[in-house]
Short mmCIF file of C-alpha atoms in Angstrom, two decimals:
data_model
loop_
_atom_site.label_atom_id
_atom_site.label_comp_id
_atom_site.label_asym_id
_atom_site.label_seq_id
_atom_site.Cartn_x
_atom_site.Cartn_y
_atom_site.Cartn_z
CA UNK A 1 27.50 -27.38 39.63
CA UNK A 2 24.94 -27.81 42.41
CA UNK A 3 21.82 -29.81 41.60
CA UNK A 4 18.96 -27.48 42.38
CA UNK A 5 15.74 -28.70 43.96
CA UNK A 6 13.24 -25.83 43.59
CA UNK A 7 10.17 -25.94 45.83
CA UNK A 8 7.42 -23.56 44.80
CA UNK A 9 5.17 -22.65 47.72
CA UNK A 10 6.01 -21.96 51.36
CA UNK A 11 2.96 -23.42 53.10
CA UNK A 12 2.98 -26.57 55.21
CA UNK A 13 3.98 -28.85 52.34
CA UNK A 14 6.76 -26.71 50.86
CA UNK A 15 8.28 -25.53 54.12
CA UNK A 16 8.26 -28.97 55.75
CA UNK A 17 9.86 -30.56 52.70
CA UNK A 18 12.52 -27.83 52.28
CA UNK A 19 13.57 -28.10 55.93
CA UNK A 20 13.70 -31.90 55.87
CA UNK A 21 15.80 -31.84 52.70
CA UNK A 22 18.18 -29.14 53.97
CA UNK A 23 18.81 -31.01 57.19
CA UNK A 24 19.46 -34.33 55.51
CA UNK A 25 21.42 -32.93 52.58
CA UNK A 26 23.59 -30.62 54.71
CA UNK A 27 26.79 -32.36 53.60
CA UNK A 28 25.94 -31.98 49.87
CA UNK A 29 24.72 -28.38 50.29
CA UNK A 30 27.89 -27.31 52.12
CA UNK A 31 30.04 -28.92 49.44
CA UNK A 32 28.12 -27.06 46.72
CA UNK A 33 26.70 -30.25 45.21
CA UNK A 34 23.04 -29.53 46.00
CA UNK A 35 20.79 -26.55 46.65
CA UNK A 36 17.29 -26.41 48.16
CA UNK A 37 15.54 -23.31 46.85
CA UNK A 38 12.22 -22.45 48.51
CA UNK A 39 10.12 -19.77 46.82
CA UNK A 40 7.14 -18.30 48.61
CA UNK A 41 4.89 -15.38 47.68
CA UNK A 42 4.50 -14.37 51.31
CA UNK A 43 6.80 -13.84 54.31
CA UNK A 44 4.07 -14.95 56.75
CA UNK A 45 3.46 -18.60 57.61
CA UNK A 46 -0.06 -19.37 58.77
CA UNK A 47 -1.17 -22.51 60.59
CA UNK A 48 -4.51 -22.75 58.83
CA UNK A 49 -6.29 -25.16 61.21
CA UNK A 50 -6.02 -22.31 63.71
CA UNK A 51 -8.82 -20.45 61.88
CA UNK A 52 -11.40 -22.70 63.52
CA UNK A 53 -10.17 -21.69 66.96
CA UNK A 54 -9.99 -18.02 65.98
CA UNK A 55 -13.66 -18.15 64.95
CA UNK A 56 -14.64 -19.34 68.44
CA UNK A 57 -12.44 -16.71 70.08
CA UNK A 58 -10.27 -19.39 71.66
CA UNK A 59 -7.06 -17.76 70.42
CA UNK A 60 -6.23 -14.57 68.46
CA UNK A 61 -5.21 -14.90 64.82
CA UNK A 62 -1.65 -13.77 65.58
CA UNK A 63 -1.20 -16.87 67.69
CA UNK A 64 -1.22 -18.97 64.50
CA UNK A 65 1.10 -16.81 62.39
CA UNK A 66 4.90 -16.71 62.40
CA UNK A 67 7.43 -15.04 60.13
CA UNK A 68 8.46 -17.54 57.44
CA UNK A 69 12.14 -16.72 58.04
CA UNK A 70 11.82 -17.95 61.63
CA UNK A 71 10.90 -21.43 60.39
CA UNK A 72 13.35 -21.98 57.58
CA UNK A 73 16.59 -23.93 58.06
CA UNK A 74 19.77 -21.90 57.43
CA UNK A 75 20.78 -24.18 54.54
CA UNK A 76 17.56 -23.48 52.61
CA UNK A 77 17.86 -20.71 50.02
CA UNK A 78 14.68 -18.75 50.84
CA UNK A 79 13.30 -16.38 48.23
CA UNK A 80 10.15 -14.25 48.37
CA UNK A 81 8.81 -13.79 44.89
CA UNK A 82 5.59 -14.11 42.96
CA UNK A 83 6.17 -16.79 40.35
CA UNK A 84 3.70 -16.37 37.50
CA UNK A 85 4.66 -19.20 35.19
CA UNK A 86 6.03 -22.70 35.52
CA UNK A 87 7.73 -23.90 32.35
CA UNK A 88 8.25 -27.64 32.72
CA UNK A 89 9.76 -27.95 29.22
CA UNK A 90 12.53 -25.38 29.80
CA UNK A 91 12.70 -26.39 33.48
CA UNK A 92 12.35 -22.89 34.84
CA UNK A 93 10.09 -20.68 36.95
CA UNK A 94 9.35 -17.15 35.87
CA UNK A 95 8.38 -14.12 37.91
CA UNK A 96 8.23 -10.47 36.84
CA UNK A 97 11.81 -9.92 37.98
CA UNK A 98 13.49 -13.31 37.92
CA UNK A 99 13.99 -16.63 36.22
CA UNK A 100 14.74 -19.69 38.35
CA UNK A 101 16.18 -22.74 36.61
CA UNK A 102 15.83 -26.07 38.37
CA UNK A 103 16.95 -29.69 38.12
CA UNK A 104 14.03 -31.02 40.17
CA UNK A 105 10.84 -29.12 40.83
CA UNK A 106 8.33 -29.63 43.64
CA UNK A 107 5.04 -27.81 43.17
CA UNK A 108 3.57 -26.99 46.58
CA UNK A 109 1.30 -24.11 45.61
CA UNK A 110 -1.70 -25.16 47.71
CA UNK A 111 -5.39 -24.46 47.13
CA UNK A 112 -7.52 -21.35 47.43
CA UNK A 113 -11.14 -20.81 48.44
CA UNK A 114 -13.34 -19.70 45.57
CA UNK A 115 -16.21 -17.55 46.84
CA UNK A 116 -17.28 -16.83 43.27
CA UNK A 117 -18.21 -20.45 42.53
CA UNK A 118 -21.73 -19.96 43.87
CA UNK A 119 -23.59 -16.74 42.91
CA UNK A 120 -24.28 -14.60 45.95
CA UNK A 121 -21.88 -16.43 48.25
CA UNK A 122 -19.25 -13.75 48.63
CA UNK A 123 -21.83 -11.03 49.35
CA UNK A 124 -23.34 -12.53 52.47
CA UNK A 125 -21.41 -15.54 53.66
CA UNK A 126 -19.18 -16.02 56.69
CA UNK A 127 -16.30 -18.47 56.60
CA UNK A 128 -13.34 -19.83 58.52
CA UNK A 129 -11.14 -20.55 55.49
CA UNK A 130 -9.28 -17.24 55.33
CA UNK A 131 -7.61 -15.18 58.10
CA UNK A 132 -10.00 -12.26 57.54
CA UNK A 133 -12.98 -14.66 57.38
CA UNK A 134 -12.11 -16.30 60.69
CA UNK A 135 -11.94 -12.92 62.47
CA UNK A 136 -15.14 -11.69 60.88
CA UNK A 137 -16.96 -14.89 61.87
CA UNK A 138 -15.59 -14.57 65.42
CA UNK A 139 -17.02 -11.04 65.70
CA UNK A 140 -20.37 -12.08 64.23
CA UNK A 141 -20.73 -15.07 66.56
CA UNK A 142 -19.78 -12.94 69.55
CA UNK A 143 -22.65 -10.55 68.87
CA UNK A 144 -25.19 -13.08 67.55
CA UNK A 145 -28.36 -12.79 69.58
CA UNK A 146 -30.21 -15.80 68.17
CA UNK A 147 -31.74 -17.22 65.00
CA UNK A 148 -30.97 -19.79 62.39
CA UNK A 149 -27.36 -20.59 61.54
CA UNK A 150 -26.93 -22.59 58.39
CA UNK A 151 -23.77 -24.39 57.32
CA UNK A 152 -23.44 -24.99 53.57
CA UNK A 153 -20.78 -26.91 51.69
CA UNK A 154 -19.35 -26.67 48.19
CA UNK A 155 -16.88 -29.13 46.70
CA UNK A 156 -13.99 -29.75 46.51
CA UNK A 157 -12.92 -28.21 49.78
CA UNK A 158 -9.95 -28.32 52.13
CA UNK A 159 -10.12 -30.38 55.34
CA UNK A 160 -13.24 -32.51 54.82
CA UNK A 161 -13.78 -32.88 58.58
CA UNK A 162 -14.02 -29.15 59.29
CA UNK A 163 -17.73 -28.64 58.38
CA UNK A 164 -18.76 -31.24 60.95
CA UNK A 165 -16.35 -29.85 63.50
CA UNK A 166 -17.57 -26.27 63.18
CA UNK A 167 -21.16 -27.43 63.63
CA UNK A 168 -20.43 -29.47 66.77
CA UNK A 169 -18.31 -26.63 68.14
CA UNK A 170 -21.07 -24.08 67.45
CA UNK A 171 -23.45 -26.18 69.53
CA UNK A 172 -21.02 -26.22 72.44
CA UNK A 173 -20.06 -22.53 72.02
CA UNK A 174 -23.68 -21.39 72.44
CA UNK A 175 -24.35 -23.87 75.27
CA UNK A 176 -21.38 -22.45 77.19
CA UNK A 177 -22.87 -18.98 76.67
CA UNK A 178 -26.28 -20.15 77.96
CA UNK A 179 -28.01 -19.29 74.71
CA UNK A 180 -28.25 -22.57 72.83
CA UNK A 181 -32.08 -22.40 73.06
CA UNK A 182 -32.01 -19.20 71.00
CA UNK A 183 -29.97 -20.76 68.18
CA UNK A 184 -31.18 -23.10 65.51
CA UNK A 185 -28.34 -25.04 63.84
CA UNK A 186 -28.86 -26.49 60.37
CA UNK A 187 -26.01 -28.47 58.82
CA UNK A 188 -26.22 -29.47 55.17
CA UNK A 189 -24.27 -31.94 53.04
CA UNK A 190 -24.34 -32.74 49.31
CA UNK A 191 -24.66 -36.53 49.58
CA UNK A 192 -27.03 -38.92 51.37
CA UNK A 193 -25.32 -38.84 54.80
CA UNK A 194 -23.71 -36.17 56.95
CA UNK A 195 -20.12 -36.94 55.95
CA UNK A 196 -18.58 -38.67 52.96
CA UNK A 197 -16.84 -41.16 55.21
CA UNK A 198 -19.44 -43.61 56.52
CA UNK A 199 -17.57 -44.23 59.82
CA UNK A 200 -17.30 -40.47 60.43
CA UNK A 201 -21.00 -39.95 59.56
CA UNK A 202 -21.82 -42.75 62.04
CA UNK A 203 -19.64 -41.06 64.66
CA UNK A 204 -21.31 -37.66 64.30
CA UNK A 205 -24.96 -38.58 63.76
CA UNK A 206 -25.74 -39.61 67.37
CA UNK A 207 -24.21 -36.30 68.53
CA UNK A 208 -26.41 -34.36 66.12
CA UNK A 209 -29.50 -36.17 67.39
CA UNK A 210 -28.57 -35.87 71.05
CA UNK A 211 -27.72 -32.17 70.76
CA UNK A 212 -30.64 -31.07 68.58
CA UNK A 213 -28.51 -30.20 65.54
CA UNK A 214 -30.70 -30.32 62.46
CA UNK A 215 -29.33 -31.61 59.17
CA UNK A 216 -30.31 -31.92 55.58
CA UNK A 217 -28.63 -34.31 53.13
CA UNK A 218 -28.55 -34.22 49.29
CA UNK A 219 -28.22 -30.47 49.73
CA UNK A 220 -26.59 -29.13 46.56
CA UNK A 221 -26.34 -25.37 46.37
CA UNK A 222 -27.12 -23.49 43.21
CA UNK A 223 -27.14 -19.88 44.38
CA UNK A 224 -27.51 -17.66 47.44
CA UNK A 225 -29.89 -14.69 47.54
CA UNK A 226 -28.25 -12.07 49.79
CA UNK A 227 -31.38 -9.88 49.81
CA UNK A 228 -33.88 -12.56 50.76
CA UNK A 229 -31.26 -14.39 52.86
CA UNK A 230 -31.99 -17.74 51.28
CA UNK A 231 -29.92 -20.57 49.86
CA UNK A 232 -31.37 -21.96 46.66
CA UNK A 233 -30.70 -25.61 45.92
CA UNK A 234 -30.65 -27.57 42.65
CA UNK A 235 -34.06 -29.11 43.42
CA UNK A 236 -35.62 -25.60 43.27
CA UNK A 237 -36.14 -25.19 47.04
CA UNK A 238 -35.37 -21.99 49.02
CA UNK A 239 -33.84 -22.29 52.47
CA UNK A 240 -33.93 -19.21 54.73
CA UNK A 241 -31.15 -18.36 57.20
CA UNK A 242 -30.12 -15.61 59.61
CA UNK A 243 -26.42 -16.39 59.54
CA UNK A 244 -24.76 -18.38 56.77
CA UNK A 245 -21.43 -20.14 57.20
CA UNK A 246 -20.04 -21.41 53.90
CA UNK A 247 -17.41 -23.99 53.21
CA UNK A 248 -16.31 -22.71 49.77
CA UNK A 249 -15.08 -24.81 46.88
CA UNK A 250 -11.33 -24.68 46.48
CA UNK A 251 -9.27 -24.36 43.34
CA UNK A 252 -5.59 -24.55 42.51
CA UNK A 253 -3.12 -21.66 42.60
CA UNK A 254 -3.22 -18.95 39.88
CA UNK A 255 0.33 -19.90 38.77
CA UNK A 256 -0.88 -23.46 38.03
CA UNK A 257 -3.89 -22.23 36.10
CA UNK A 258 -1.70 -19.67 34.23
CA UNK A 259 0.82 -22.35 33.30
CA UNK A 260 -1.83 -24.72 31.95
CA UNK A 261 -0.64 -27.54 34.18
CA UNK A 262 -3.80 -28.44 36.07
CA UNK A 263 -7.32 -29.70 35.46
CA UNK A 264 -10.21 -27.24 35.09
CA UNK A 265 -9.97 -26.46 38.81
CA UNK A 266 -6.20 -26.00 38.71
CA UNK A 267 -5.27 -29.27 40.44
CA UNK A 268 -2.29 -31.06 38.91
CA UNK A 269 -2.58 -34.66 37.65
CA UNK A 270 -0.28 -36.51 40.01
CA UNK A 271 0.82 -40.13 40.38
CA UNK A 272 -0.70 -41.34 43.63
CA UNK A 273 2.38 -43.31 44.70
CA UNK A 274 5.43 -41.45 43.35
CA UNK A 275 3.82 -37.97 43.65
CA UNK A 276 5.32 -37.09 40.24
CA UNK A 277 3.35 -34.88 37.91
CA UNK A 278 1.91 -37.24 35.31
CA UNK A 279 4.30 -37.46 32.33
CA UNK A 280 7.16 -35.59 34.01
CA UNK A 281 10.01 -37.39 35.74
CA UNK A 282 11.56 -34.25 37.27
CA UNK A 283 8.42 -32.57 38.57
CA UNK A 284 6.74 -33.55 41.84
CA UNK A 285 3.52 -32.28 43.38
CA UNK A 286 2.76 -32.17 47.10
CA UNK A 287 -0.06 -31.07 49.40
CA UNK A 288 -3.27 -29.41 48.22
CA UNK A 289 -1.90 -28.80 44.70
CA UNK A 290 -2.37 -32.46 43.59
CA UNK A 291 -5.51 -33.88 42.02
CA UNK A 292 -5.32 -36.97 44.24
CA UNK A 293 -8.70 -38.16 45.60
CA UNK A 294 -7.58 -37.75 49.20
CA UNK A 295 -8.04 -35.10 51.91
CA UNK A 296 -6.54 -31.69 51.30
CA UNK A 297 -5.04 -31.39 54.77
CA UNK A 298 -1.77 -30.59 56.53
CA UNK A 299 -1.28 -34.20 57.59
CA UNK A 300 -1.45 -35.30 53.93
CA UNK A 301 1.34 -32.85 53.10
CA UNK A 302 3.29 -34.02 56.14
CA UNK A 303 3.23 -37.70 55.13
CA UNK A 304 3.84 -36.88 51.46
CA UNK A 305 6.93 -34.90 52.46
CA UNK A 306 8.39 -38.03 54.03
CA UNK A 307 8.19 -39.84 50.68
CA UNK A 308 9.57 -36.93 48.68
CA UNK A 309 12.43 -36.22 51.09
CA UNK A 310 13.63 -39.77 50.77
CA UNK A 311 13.29 -39.95 46.99
CA UNK A 312 14.83 -36.53 46.26
CA UNK A 313 17.82 -37.31 48.45
CA UNK A 314 18.21 -40.58 46.57
CA UNK A 315 18.20 -38.73 43.26
CA UNK A 316 20.77 -36.20 44.44
CA UNK A 317 22.97 -39.10 45.51
CA UNK A 318 22.50 -40.98 42.25
CA UNK A 319 20.38 -43.74 43.78
CA UNK A 320 17.02 -45.08 42.61
CA UNK A 321 13.82 -43.80 44.24
CA UNK A 322 12.42 -46.46 46.53
CA UNK A 323 9.66 -44.81 48.59
CA UNK A 324 6.01 -44.75 47.62
CA UNK A 325 3.31 -42.65 49.26
CA UNK A 326 0.64 -44.91 50.73
CA UNK A 327 -2.16 -42.32 50.91
CA UNK A 328 -1.82 -41.75 54.64
CA UNK A 329 -3.93 -39.00 56.21
CA UNK A 330 -4.60 -38.26 59.89
CA UNK A 331 -7.31 -35.95 61.22
CA UNK A 332 -8.53 -34.78 64.57
CA UNK A 333 -12.32 -34.55 64.82
CA UNK A 334 -13.38 -31.89 67.31
CA UNK A 335 -16.66 -32.90 68.95
CA UNK A 336 -16.97 -29.69 71.01
CA UNK A 337 -14.70 -27.06 72.53
CA UNK A 338 -13.60 -29.68 75.05
CA UNK A 339 -13.43 -33.17 73.50
CA UNK A 340 -12.43 -34.79 70.22
CA UNK A 341 -11.87 -37.97 68.24
CA UNK A 342 -9.13 -38.92 65.77
CA UNK A 343 -8.87 -40.88 62.53
CA UNK A 344 -5.99 -42.21 60.50
CA UNK A 345 -6.29 -43.98 57.14
CA UNK A 346 -4.56 -44.66 53.83
CA UNK A 347 -5.37 -45.97 50.34
CA UNK A 348 -5.98 -49.46 51.70
CA UNK A 349 -7.23 -48.97 55.23
CA UNK A 350 -10.48 -47.15 56.01
CA UNK A 351 -10.65 -44.95 59.12
CA UNK A 352 -12.19 -45.93 62.42
CA UNK A 353 -12.84 -42.95 64.71
CA UNK A 354 -11.19 -43.26 68.14
CA UNK A 355 -13.47 -42.99 71.17
CA UNK A 356 -14.22 -39.32 71.77
CA UNK A 357 -12.32 -37.97 74.79
CA UNK A 358 -11.03 -34.84 76.47
CA UNK A 359 -7.55 -36.32 76.14
CA UNK A 360 -7.67 -36.25 72.32
CA UNK A 361 -8.88 -32.64 72.40
CA UNK A 362 -5.93 -31.82 74.66
CA UNK A 363 -3.60 -33.49 72.20
CA UNK A 364 -5.09 -31.42 69.38
CA UNK A 365 -4.58 -28.27 71.47
CA UNK A 366 -0.96 -29.31 72.01
CA UNK A 367 -0.48 -30.07 68.33
CA UNK A 368 -1.64 -26.52 67.56
CA UNK A 369 1.52 -25.43 69.40
CA UNK A 370 3.74 -28.25 68.15
CA UNK A 371 2.89 -27.62 64.49
CA UNK A 372 5.90 -25.33 64.16
CA UNK A 373 8.13 -28.38 64.68
CA UNK A 374 6.40 -30.07 61.74
CA UNK A 375 7.02 -27.00 59.56
CA UNK A 376 10.66 -27.01 60.64
CA UNK A 377 10.91 -30.62 59.48
CA UNK A 378 11.63 -31.89 62.98
CA UNK A 379 8.48 -33.86 63.66
CA UNK B 1 -21.89 -47.30 24.77
CA UNK B 2 -21.57 -43.55 25.36
CA UNK B 3 -18.16 -41.99 25.01
CA UNK B 4 -16.60 -41.13 28.34
CA UNK B 5 -15.73 -37.40 28.53
CA UNK B 6 -13.86 -37.45 31.80
CA UNK B 7 -12.35 -40.19 33.95
CA UNK B 8 -11.91 -39.97 37.71
CA UNK B 9 -9.76 -42.59 39.42
CA UNK B 10 -11.06 -42.50 42.99
CA UNK B 11 -9.78 -45.92 44.00
CA UNK B 12 -8.35 -45.86 47.50
CA UNK B 13 -10.24 -42.68 48.31
CA UNK B 14 -11.92 -42.74 51.70
CA UNK B 15 -12.06 -39.02 52.31
CA UNK B 16 -13.48 -37.09 50.53
CA UNK B 17 -14.47 -40.31 48.74
CA UNK B 18 -15.54 -41.35 45.22
CA UNK B 19 -18.96 -39.68 45.29
CA UNK B 20 -17.49 -36.33 46.33
CA UNK B 21 -14.88 -36.71 43.56
CA UNK B 22 -17.71 -37.37 41.14
CA UNK B 23 -19.64 -34.28 42.30
CA UNK B 24 -16.50 -32.21 41.73
CA UNK B 25 -16.15 -33.65 38.21
CA UNK B 26 -19.84 -33.12 37.37
CA UNK B 27 -19.60 -29.49 38.47
CA UNK B 28 -16.74 -28.90 36.06
CA UNK B 29 -18.46 -30.62 33.11
CA UNK B 30 -20.92 -29.64 30.39
CA UNK B 31 -24.48 -30.94 30.09
CA UNK B 32 -24.34 -34.22 28.15
CA UNK B 33 -20.81 -35.11 29.30
CA UNK B 34 -20.24 -38.63 30.59
CA UNK B 35 -18.05 -38.98 33.65
CA UNK B 36 -16.59 -42.35 34.58
CA UNK B 37 -15.49 -42.90 38.15
CA UNK B 38 -13.42 -45.82 39.39
CA UNK B 39 -14.05 -46.78 43.00
CA UNK B 40 -12.69 -49.48 45.27
CA UNK B 41 -15.45 -48.75 47.78
CA UNK B 42 -18.41 -51.13 47.54
CA UNK B 43 -20.62 -48.36 48.95
CA UNK B 44 -20.20 -46.39 45.70
CA UNK B 45 -22.40 -48.86 43.79
CA UNK B 46 -25.26 -47.70 46.04
CA UNK B 47 -24.26 -44.11 46.93
CA UNK B 48 -23.61 -42.89 43.40
CA UNK B 49 -26.90 -44.10 41.76
CA UNK B 50 -28.84 -42.58 44.70
CA UNK B 51 -27.17 -39.19 44.29
CA UNK B 52 -27.50 -39.32 40.51
CA UNK B 53 -31.25 -40.03 40.75
CA UNK B 54 -31.77 -37.33 43.36
CA UNK B 55 -29.92 -34.71 41.28
CA UNK B 56 -31.65 -35.61 38.04
CA UNK B 57 -28.59 -36.93 36.19
CA UNK B 58 -28.44 -40.27 34.39
CA UNK B 59 -26.66 -43.52 35.15
CA UNK B 60 -24.87 -44.88 32.08
CA UNK B 61 -23.41 -48.04 33.62
CA UNK B 62 -22.25 -49.52 36.91
CA UNK B 63 -20.14 -52.64 36.70
CA UNK B 64 -17.61 -54.50 38.80
CA UNK B 65 -14.17 -55.06 37.30
CA UNK B 66 -12.03 -57.29 39.51
CA UNK B 67 -11.76 -55.55 42.87
CA UNK B 68 -13.22 -52.18 41.87
CA UNK B 69 -16.35 -50.62 40.38
CA UNK B 70 -16.57 -48.67 37.17
CA UNK B 71 -19.51 -46.29 37.20
CA UNK B 72 -20.46 -43.76 34.52
CA UNK B 73 -22.85 -40.85 34.85
CA UNK B 74 -24.24 -38.43 32.25
CA UNK B 75 -24.69 -34.84 33.37
CA UNK B 76 -28.25 -33.86 32.49
CA UNK B 77 -28.59 -30.30 33.80
#
């Protein structure tokens, strides 16, 4: 009887892990001793960092989407289904039409933007966190004739660097269109500096000052008034805008919330080193679905998949698990449409932004094309 | 000492960082709840009280335990 590893979720985390496992367990899979089952609720695979480039009309949305089947290794059992319940006691996943038993489960169900978390947000806001949002923002920016653009941030959110990046890129976008003098840019952040990471705040602040990007710290949203076009903060102040770009709070997947496995936001309590769901030896969590206090980003999922691939293969082969995840995350930091910086850090080593250069931006642009090798488990 | 309602282990968190983890926890709590955050970042001992004061919440305690800080905040509104 094959030992079944079920991976729920076909985003970066789930697809990368399934492909790595299938490649390295090919002998066991062919002999019928192991099975890698990947269940996704969509047959499209989206490279989400591409949204930022869609918004600035650098590339069309289609450029960042591929059919899931084109990315999945032939030894992965790929299923498209909408799982509604995870039963960790009976060790099974339930959809309307099927029941999937498993020996080991990996929950890779991601995170979702919640535009209902702040009253008024969904009525008037633009965003680059959904495919539709990125295209709508692209069209709005293309026809924007001038005024005040405000960037507001709710927590927790995916890719903590993106709010800074979009602001710096907006500055460059309007400069390149010879209309920067018609645009007022106001970036806001909930704590006392412009990014939670002190080294990243120190990297961006001189750029803000040099490029006349205004900012307001300790900015904690309470509501948005779509009629008056104001953002209302917890200190009772009203902040007017012409165009509002929101970084929405994120929450866990509906299946996690429905199964009662997560915290109040639907993120699953996860051991920071073994990536096991707390209290469950046969359930692992990877990518945005965890409650770990680290960046919800593709690179996090990528590094986590290295740990899980190794440990799951060990379990299939009857060996002890020996790899621990060290908290590694890597992020590009776009400084404009033409240059960028880069950071890498883990639980024990704080980041130090690399010198901003065109070369790093070029590497980011190349990675946007190379991503598909990551998803295939090859890089 | 007030009873802690929710604990957040943000040790080793550089990004988004302990304060952002605390903000997330405060958002999901009720008025009167006490949230305790563990942080290995020395900056938290300064960052967190500043944010708490600015937002009108209340510091319950801030103490160093070995190589990390244990900071508790009461949600006031």
